[in-house]
PDB file of C-alpha atoms in Angstrom:
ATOM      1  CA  UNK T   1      -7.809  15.510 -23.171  1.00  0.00           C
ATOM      2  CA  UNK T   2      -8.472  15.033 -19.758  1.00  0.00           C
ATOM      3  CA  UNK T   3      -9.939  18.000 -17.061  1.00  0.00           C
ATOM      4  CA  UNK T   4      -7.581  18.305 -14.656  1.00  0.00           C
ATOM      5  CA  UNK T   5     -10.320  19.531 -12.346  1.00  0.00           C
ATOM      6  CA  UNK T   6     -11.829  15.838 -12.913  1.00  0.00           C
ATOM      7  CA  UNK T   7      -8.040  14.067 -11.893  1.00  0.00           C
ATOM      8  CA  UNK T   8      -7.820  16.221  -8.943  1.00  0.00           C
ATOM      9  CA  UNK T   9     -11.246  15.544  -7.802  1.00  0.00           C
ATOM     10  CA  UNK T  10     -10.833  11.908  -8.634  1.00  0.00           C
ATOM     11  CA  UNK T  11      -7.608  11.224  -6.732  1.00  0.00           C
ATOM     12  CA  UNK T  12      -9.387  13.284  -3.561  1.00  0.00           C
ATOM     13  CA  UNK T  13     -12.182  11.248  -3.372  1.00  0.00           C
ATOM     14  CA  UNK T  14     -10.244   8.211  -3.814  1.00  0.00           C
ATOM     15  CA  UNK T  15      -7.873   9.201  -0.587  1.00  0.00           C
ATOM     16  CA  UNK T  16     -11.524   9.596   0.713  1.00  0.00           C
ATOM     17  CA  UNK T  17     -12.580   6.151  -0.134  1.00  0.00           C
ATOM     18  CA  UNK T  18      -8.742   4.713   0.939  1.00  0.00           C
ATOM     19  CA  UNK T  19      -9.342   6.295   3.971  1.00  0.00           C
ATOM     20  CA  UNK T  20     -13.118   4.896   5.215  1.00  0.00           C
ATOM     21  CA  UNK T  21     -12.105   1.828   3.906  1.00  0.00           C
ATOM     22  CA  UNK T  22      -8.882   1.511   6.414  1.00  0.00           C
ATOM     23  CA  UNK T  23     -11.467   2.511   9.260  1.00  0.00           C
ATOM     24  CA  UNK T  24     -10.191   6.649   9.187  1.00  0.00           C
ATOM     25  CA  UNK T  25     -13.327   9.604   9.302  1.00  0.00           C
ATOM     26  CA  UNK T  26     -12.538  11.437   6.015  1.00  0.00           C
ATOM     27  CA  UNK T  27     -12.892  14.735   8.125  1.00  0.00           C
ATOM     28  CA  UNK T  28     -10.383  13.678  10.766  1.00  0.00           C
ATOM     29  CA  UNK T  29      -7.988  12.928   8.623  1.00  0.00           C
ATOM     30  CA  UNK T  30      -5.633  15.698   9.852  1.00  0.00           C
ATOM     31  CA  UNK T  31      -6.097  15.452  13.224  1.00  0.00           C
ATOM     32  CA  UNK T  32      -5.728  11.278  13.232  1.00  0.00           C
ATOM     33  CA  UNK T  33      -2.902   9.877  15.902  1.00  0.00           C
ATOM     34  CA  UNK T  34      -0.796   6.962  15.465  1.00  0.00           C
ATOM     35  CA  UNK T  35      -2.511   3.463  16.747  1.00  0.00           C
ATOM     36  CA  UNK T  36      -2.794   3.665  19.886  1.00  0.00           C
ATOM     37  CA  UNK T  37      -1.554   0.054  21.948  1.00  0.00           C
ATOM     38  CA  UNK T  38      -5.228  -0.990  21.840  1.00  0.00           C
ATOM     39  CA  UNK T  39      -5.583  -1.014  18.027  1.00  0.00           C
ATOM     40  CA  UNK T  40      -5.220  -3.914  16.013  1.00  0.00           C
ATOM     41  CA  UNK T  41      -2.513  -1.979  13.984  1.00  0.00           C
ATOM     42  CA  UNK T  42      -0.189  -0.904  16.435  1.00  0.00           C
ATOM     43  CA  UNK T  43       3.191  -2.749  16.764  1.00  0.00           C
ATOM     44  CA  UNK T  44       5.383  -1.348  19.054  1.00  0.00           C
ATOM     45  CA  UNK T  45       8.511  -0.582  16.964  1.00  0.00           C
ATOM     46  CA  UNK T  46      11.890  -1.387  18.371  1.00  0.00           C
ATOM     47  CA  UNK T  47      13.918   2.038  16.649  1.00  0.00           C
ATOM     48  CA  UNK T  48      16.949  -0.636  15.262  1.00  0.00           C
ATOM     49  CA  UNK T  49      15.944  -0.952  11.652  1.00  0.00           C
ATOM     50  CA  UNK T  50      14.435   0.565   8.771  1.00  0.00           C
ATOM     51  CA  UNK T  51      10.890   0.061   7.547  1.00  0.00           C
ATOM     52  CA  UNK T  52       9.667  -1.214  11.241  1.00  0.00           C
ATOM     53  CA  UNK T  53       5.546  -0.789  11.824  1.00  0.00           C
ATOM     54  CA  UNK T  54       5.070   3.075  11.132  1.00  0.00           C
ATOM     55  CA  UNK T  55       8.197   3.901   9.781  1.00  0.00           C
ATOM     56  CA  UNK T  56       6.620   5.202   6.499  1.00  0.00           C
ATOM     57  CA  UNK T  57       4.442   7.240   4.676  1.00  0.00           C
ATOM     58  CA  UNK T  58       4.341   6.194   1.634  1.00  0.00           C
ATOM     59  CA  UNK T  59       3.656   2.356   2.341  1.00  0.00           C
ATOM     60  CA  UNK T  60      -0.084   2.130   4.142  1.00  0.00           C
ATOM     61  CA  UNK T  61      -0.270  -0.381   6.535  1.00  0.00           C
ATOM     62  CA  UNK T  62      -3.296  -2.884   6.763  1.00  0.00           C
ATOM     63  CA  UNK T  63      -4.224  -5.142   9.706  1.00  0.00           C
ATOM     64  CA  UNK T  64      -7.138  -7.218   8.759  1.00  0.00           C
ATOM     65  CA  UNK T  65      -8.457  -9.222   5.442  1.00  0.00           C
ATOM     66  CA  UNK T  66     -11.704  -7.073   5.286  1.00  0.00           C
ATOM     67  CA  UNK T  67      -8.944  -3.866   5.174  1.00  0.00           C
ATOM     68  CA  UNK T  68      -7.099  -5.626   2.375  1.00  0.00           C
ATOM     69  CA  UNK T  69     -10.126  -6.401   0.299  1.00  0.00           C
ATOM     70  CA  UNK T  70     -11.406  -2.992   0.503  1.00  0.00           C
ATOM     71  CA  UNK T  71      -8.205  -1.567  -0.423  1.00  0.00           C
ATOM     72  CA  UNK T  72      -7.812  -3.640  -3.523  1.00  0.00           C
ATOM     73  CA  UNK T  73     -11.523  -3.140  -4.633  1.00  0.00           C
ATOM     74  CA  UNK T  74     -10.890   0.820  -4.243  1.00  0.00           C
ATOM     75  CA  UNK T  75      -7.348   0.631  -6.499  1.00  0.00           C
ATOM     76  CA  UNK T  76      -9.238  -1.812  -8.849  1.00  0.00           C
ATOM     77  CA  UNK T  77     -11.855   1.254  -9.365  1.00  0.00           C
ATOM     78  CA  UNK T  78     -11.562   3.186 -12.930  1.00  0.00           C
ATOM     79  CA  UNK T  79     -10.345   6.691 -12.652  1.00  0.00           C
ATOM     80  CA  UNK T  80     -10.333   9.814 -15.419  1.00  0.00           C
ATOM     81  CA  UNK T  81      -6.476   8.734 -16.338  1.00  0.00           C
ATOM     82  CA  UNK T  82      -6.317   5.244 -15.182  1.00  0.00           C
ATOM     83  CA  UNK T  83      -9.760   2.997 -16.746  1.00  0.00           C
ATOM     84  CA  UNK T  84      -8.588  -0.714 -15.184  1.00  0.00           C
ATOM     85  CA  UNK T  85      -7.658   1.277 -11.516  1.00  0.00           C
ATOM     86  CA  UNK T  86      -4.162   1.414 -10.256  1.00  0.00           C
ATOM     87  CA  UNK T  87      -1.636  -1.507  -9.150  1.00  0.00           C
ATOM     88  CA  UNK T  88      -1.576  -2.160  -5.272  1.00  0.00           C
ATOM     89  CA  UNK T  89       0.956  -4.534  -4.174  1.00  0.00           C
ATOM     90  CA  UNK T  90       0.397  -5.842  -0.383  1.00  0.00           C
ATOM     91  CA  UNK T  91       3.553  -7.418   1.388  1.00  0.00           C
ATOM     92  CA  UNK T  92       3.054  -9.892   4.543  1.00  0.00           C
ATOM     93  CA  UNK T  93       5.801  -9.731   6.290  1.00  0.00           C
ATOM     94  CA  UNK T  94       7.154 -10.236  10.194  1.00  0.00           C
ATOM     95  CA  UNK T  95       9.152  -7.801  12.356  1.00  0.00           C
ATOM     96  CA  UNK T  96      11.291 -10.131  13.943  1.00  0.00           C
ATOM     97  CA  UNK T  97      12.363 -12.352  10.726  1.00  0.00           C
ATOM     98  CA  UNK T  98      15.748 -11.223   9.379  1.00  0.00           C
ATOM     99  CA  UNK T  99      14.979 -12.887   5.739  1.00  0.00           C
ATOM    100  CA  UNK T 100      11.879 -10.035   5.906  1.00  0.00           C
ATOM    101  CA  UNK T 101      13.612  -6.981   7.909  1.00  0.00           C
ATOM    102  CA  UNK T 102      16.478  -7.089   5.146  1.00  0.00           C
ATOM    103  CA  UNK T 103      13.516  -6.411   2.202  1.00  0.00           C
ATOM    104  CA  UNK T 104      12.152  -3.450   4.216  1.00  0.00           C
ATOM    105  CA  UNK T 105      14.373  -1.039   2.408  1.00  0.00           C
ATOM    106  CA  UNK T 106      14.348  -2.338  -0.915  1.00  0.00           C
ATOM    107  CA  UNK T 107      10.311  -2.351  -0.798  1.00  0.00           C
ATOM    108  CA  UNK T 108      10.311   1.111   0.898  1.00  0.00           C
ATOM    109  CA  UNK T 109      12.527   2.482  -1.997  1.00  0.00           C
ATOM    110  CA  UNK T 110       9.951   0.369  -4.570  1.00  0.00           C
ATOM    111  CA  UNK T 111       7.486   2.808  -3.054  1.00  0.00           C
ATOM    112  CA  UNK T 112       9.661   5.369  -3.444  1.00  0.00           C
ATOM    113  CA  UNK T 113      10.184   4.966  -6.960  1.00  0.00           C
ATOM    114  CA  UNK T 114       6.521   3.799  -8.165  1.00  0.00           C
ATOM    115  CA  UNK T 115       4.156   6.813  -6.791  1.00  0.00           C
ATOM    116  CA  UNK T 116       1.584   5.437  -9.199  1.00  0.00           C
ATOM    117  CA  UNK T 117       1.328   2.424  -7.203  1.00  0.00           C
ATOM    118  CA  UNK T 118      -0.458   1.778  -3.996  1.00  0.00           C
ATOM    119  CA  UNK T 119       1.735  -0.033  -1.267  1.00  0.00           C
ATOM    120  CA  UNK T 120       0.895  -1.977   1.366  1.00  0.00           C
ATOM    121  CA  UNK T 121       2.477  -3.949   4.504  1.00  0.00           C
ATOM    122  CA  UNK T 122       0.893  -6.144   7.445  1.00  0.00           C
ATOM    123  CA  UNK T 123       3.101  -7.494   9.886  1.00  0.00           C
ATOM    124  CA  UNK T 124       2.857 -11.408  11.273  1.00  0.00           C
ATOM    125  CA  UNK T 125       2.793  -9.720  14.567  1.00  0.00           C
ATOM    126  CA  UNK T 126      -0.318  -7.475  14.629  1.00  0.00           C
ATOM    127  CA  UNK T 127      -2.846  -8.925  16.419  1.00  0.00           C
ATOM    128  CA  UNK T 128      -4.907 -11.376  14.481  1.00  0.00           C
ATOM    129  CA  UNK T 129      -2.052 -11.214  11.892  1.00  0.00           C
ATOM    130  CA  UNK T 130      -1.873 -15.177  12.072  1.00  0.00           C
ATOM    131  CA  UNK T 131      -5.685 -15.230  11.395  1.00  0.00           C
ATOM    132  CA  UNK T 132      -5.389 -12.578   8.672  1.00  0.00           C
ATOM    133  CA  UNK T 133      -2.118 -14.876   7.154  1.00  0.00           C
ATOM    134  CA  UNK T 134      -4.151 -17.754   6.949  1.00  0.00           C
ATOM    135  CA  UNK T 135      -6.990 -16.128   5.399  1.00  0.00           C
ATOM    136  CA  UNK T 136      -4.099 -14.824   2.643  1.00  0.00           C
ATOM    137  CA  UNK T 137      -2.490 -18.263   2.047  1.00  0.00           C
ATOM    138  CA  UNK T 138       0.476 -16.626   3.344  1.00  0.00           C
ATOM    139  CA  UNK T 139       3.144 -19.664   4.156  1.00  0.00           C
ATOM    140  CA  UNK T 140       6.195 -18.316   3.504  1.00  0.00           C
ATOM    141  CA  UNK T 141       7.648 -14.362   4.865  1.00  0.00           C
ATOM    142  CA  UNK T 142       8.084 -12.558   2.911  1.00  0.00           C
ATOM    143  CA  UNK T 143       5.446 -12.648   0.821  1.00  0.00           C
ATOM    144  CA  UNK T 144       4.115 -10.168  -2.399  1.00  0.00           C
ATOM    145  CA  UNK T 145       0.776  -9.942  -3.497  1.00  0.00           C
ATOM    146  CA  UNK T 146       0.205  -7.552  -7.045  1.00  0.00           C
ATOM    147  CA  UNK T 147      -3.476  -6.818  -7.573  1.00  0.00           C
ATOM    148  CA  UNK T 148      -4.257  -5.360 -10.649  1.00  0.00           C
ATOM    149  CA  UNK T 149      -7.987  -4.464 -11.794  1.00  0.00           C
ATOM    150  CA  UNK T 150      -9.574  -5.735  -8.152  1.00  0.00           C
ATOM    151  CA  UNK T 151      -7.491  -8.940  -8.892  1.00  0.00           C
ATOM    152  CA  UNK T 152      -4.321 -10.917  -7.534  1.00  0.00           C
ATOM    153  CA  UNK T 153      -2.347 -10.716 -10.983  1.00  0.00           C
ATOM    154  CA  UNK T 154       0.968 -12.094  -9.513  1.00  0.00           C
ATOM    155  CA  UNK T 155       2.373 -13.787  -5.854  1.00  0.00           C
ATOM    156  CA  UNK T 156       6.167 -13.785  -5.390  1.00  0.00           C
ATOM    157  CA  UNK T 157       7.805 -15.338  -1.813  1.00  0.00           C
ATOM    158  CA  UNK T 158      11.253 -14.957  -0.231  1.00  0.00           C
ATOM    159  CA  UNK T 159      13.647 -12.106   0.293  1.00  0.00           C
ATOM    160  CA  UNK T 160      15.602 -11.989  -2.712  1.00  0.00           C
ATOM    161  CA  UNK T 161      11.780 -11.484  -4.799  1.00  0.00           C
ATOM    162  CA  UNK T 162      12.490  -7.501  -5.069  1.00  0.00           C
ATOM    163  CA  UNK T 163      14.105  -7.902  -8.876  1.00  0.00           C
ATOM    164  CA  UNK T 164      11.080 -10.600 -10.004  1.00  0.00           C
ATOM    165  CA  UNK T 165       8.303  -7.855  -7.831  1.00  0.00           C
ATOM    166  CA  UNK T 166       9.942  -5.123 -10.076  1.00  0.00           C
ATOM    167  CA  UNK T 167       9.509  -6.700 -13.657  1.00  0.00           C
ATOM    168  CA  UNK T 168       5.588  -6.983 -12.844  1.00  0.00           C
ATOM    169  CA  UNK T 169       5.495  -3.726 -11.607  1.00  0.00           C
ATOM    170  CA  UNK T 170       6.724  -2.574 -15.119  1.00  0.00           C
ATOM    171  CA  UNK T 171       4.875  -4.730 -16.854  1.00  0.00           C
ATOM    172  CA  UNK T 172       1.078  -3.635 -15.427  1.00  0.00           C
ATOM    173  CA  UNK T 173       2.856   0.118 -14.626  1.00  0.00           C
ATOM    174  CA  UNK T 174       2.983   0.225 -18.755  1.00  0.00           C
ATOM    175  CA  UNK T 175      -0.928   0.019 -18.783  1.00  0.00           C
ATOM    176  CA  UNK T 176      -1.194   3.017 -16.657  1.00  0.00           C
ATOM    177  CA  UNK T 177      -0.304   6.625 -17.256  1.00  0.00           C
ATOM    178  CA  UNK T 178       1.875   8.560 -15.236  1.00  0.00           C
ATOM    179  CA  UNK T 179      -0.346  10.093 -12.880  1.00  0.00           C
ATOM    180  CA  UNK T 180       1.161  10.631  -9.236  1.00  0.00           C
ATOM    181  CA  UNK T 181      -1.344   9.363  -6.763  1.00  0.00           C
ATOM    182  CA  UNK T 182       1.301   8.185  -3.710  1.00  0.00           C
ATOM    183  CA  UNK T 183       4.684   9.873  -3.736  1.00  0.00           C
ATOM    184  CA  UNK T 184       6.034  12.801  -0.997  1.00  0.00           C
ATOM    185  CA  UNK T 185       5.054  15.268  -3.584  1.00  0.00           C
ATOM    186  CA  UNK T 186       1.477  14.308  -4.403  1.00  0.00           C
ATOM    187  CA  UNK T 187      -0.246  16.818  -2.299  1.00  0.00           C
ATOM    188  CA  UNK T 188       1.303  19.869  -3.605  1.00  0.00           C
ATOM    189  CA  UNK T 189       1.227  19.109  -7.309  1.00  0.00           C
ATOM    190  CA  UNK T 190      -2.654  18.451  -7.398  1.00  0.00           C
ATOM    191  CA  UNK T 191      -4.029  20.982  -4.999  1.00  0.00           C
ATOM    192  CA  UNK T 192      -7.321  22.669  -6.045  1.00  0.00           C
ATOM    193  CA  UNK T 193      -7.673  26.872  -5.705  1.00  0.00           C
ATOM    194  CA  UNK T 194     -10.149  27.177  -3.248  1.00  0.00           C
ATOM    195  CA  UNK T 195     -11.036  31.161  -3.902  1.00  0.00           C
TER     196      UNK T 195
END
């Protein structure tokens, strides 16, 4: 049986690592503001459709390859619950491409629906994105990586790739338990007494 002291303080410190790898401080986590117009993540969203740049919590967004790697080496780590790490799925996509803003929904309710995966999203229009595309071998939008133990287990392209990005999900989801890392209701399910 497994401490549940051990999973909580597990799952913190990797939010911890998550976050210094995306660039945050750990200890201004609650205090961070949105990109600001001189970041290399900010995309000024136009407010017409669902799952535009910052639209979600529950799907991190990542704007350069150094970002992505560090992600997937920190999901690839072992935890108490999970020994191979936990799926991350990365999706390159573009803001102004109808074949990708029509998959925003279905991959925010993928999120949605897998809290025990980590999701993430760059945009063809974040600057750099075409130098952080090409360092992807990202052709086609949109495109799915799956990375599963630090490693690229599965790539799926095009918009009708949410039924195909699903049966992976299940079938690398089966290895894991059902520990909650990423959903809405993460936070207050795992939260430590402090005294």
């Amino acid at each position: 049986m497994v401490n549940s002291s051990a999973v909580v303080l597990a799952v913190a410190t990797a939010g911890i690592f998550l976050a210094h790898a995306e660039g945050f401080s750990p200890l201004a986590l609650s205090s961070s503001s949105p990109p600001t117009s001189s970041s290399a993540l900010y995309l000024e969203g136009r407010g017409d459709y669902y799952g535009e740049s910052g639209s979600s919590f529950v799907i991190r967004e990542f704007g350069t390859y150094d970002q992505l790697e560090g992600i997937v080496e920190l999901t690839g780590r072992p935890l108490p619950e999970r020994p191979d790490g936990i799926v991350c799925v990365a999706k390159y996509s573009s803001a102004v491409d109808p074949a990708c803003v029509k998959t925003e929904a279905q991959y925010e309710r993928l999120a949605r629906d897998n809290p025990s995966t980590c999701f993430l999203r760059c945009f063809r229009e974040y600057e750099d994105g075409d130098l952080l595309m090409g360092q992807a071998g990202v052709t086609a939008f949109p495109t799915f990586d799956v990375f599963y133990g630090g490693n690229r287990v599965a790539r799926i392209t095009g918009s009708s790739s949410s039924t195909e990005l699903e049966k992976i999900l299940g079938m690398y989801q089966l290895q894991n338990s059902s520990l909650d890392l990423f959903s809405e209701s993460a936070d207050n399910s795992k939260r430590l007494e402090w005294g």
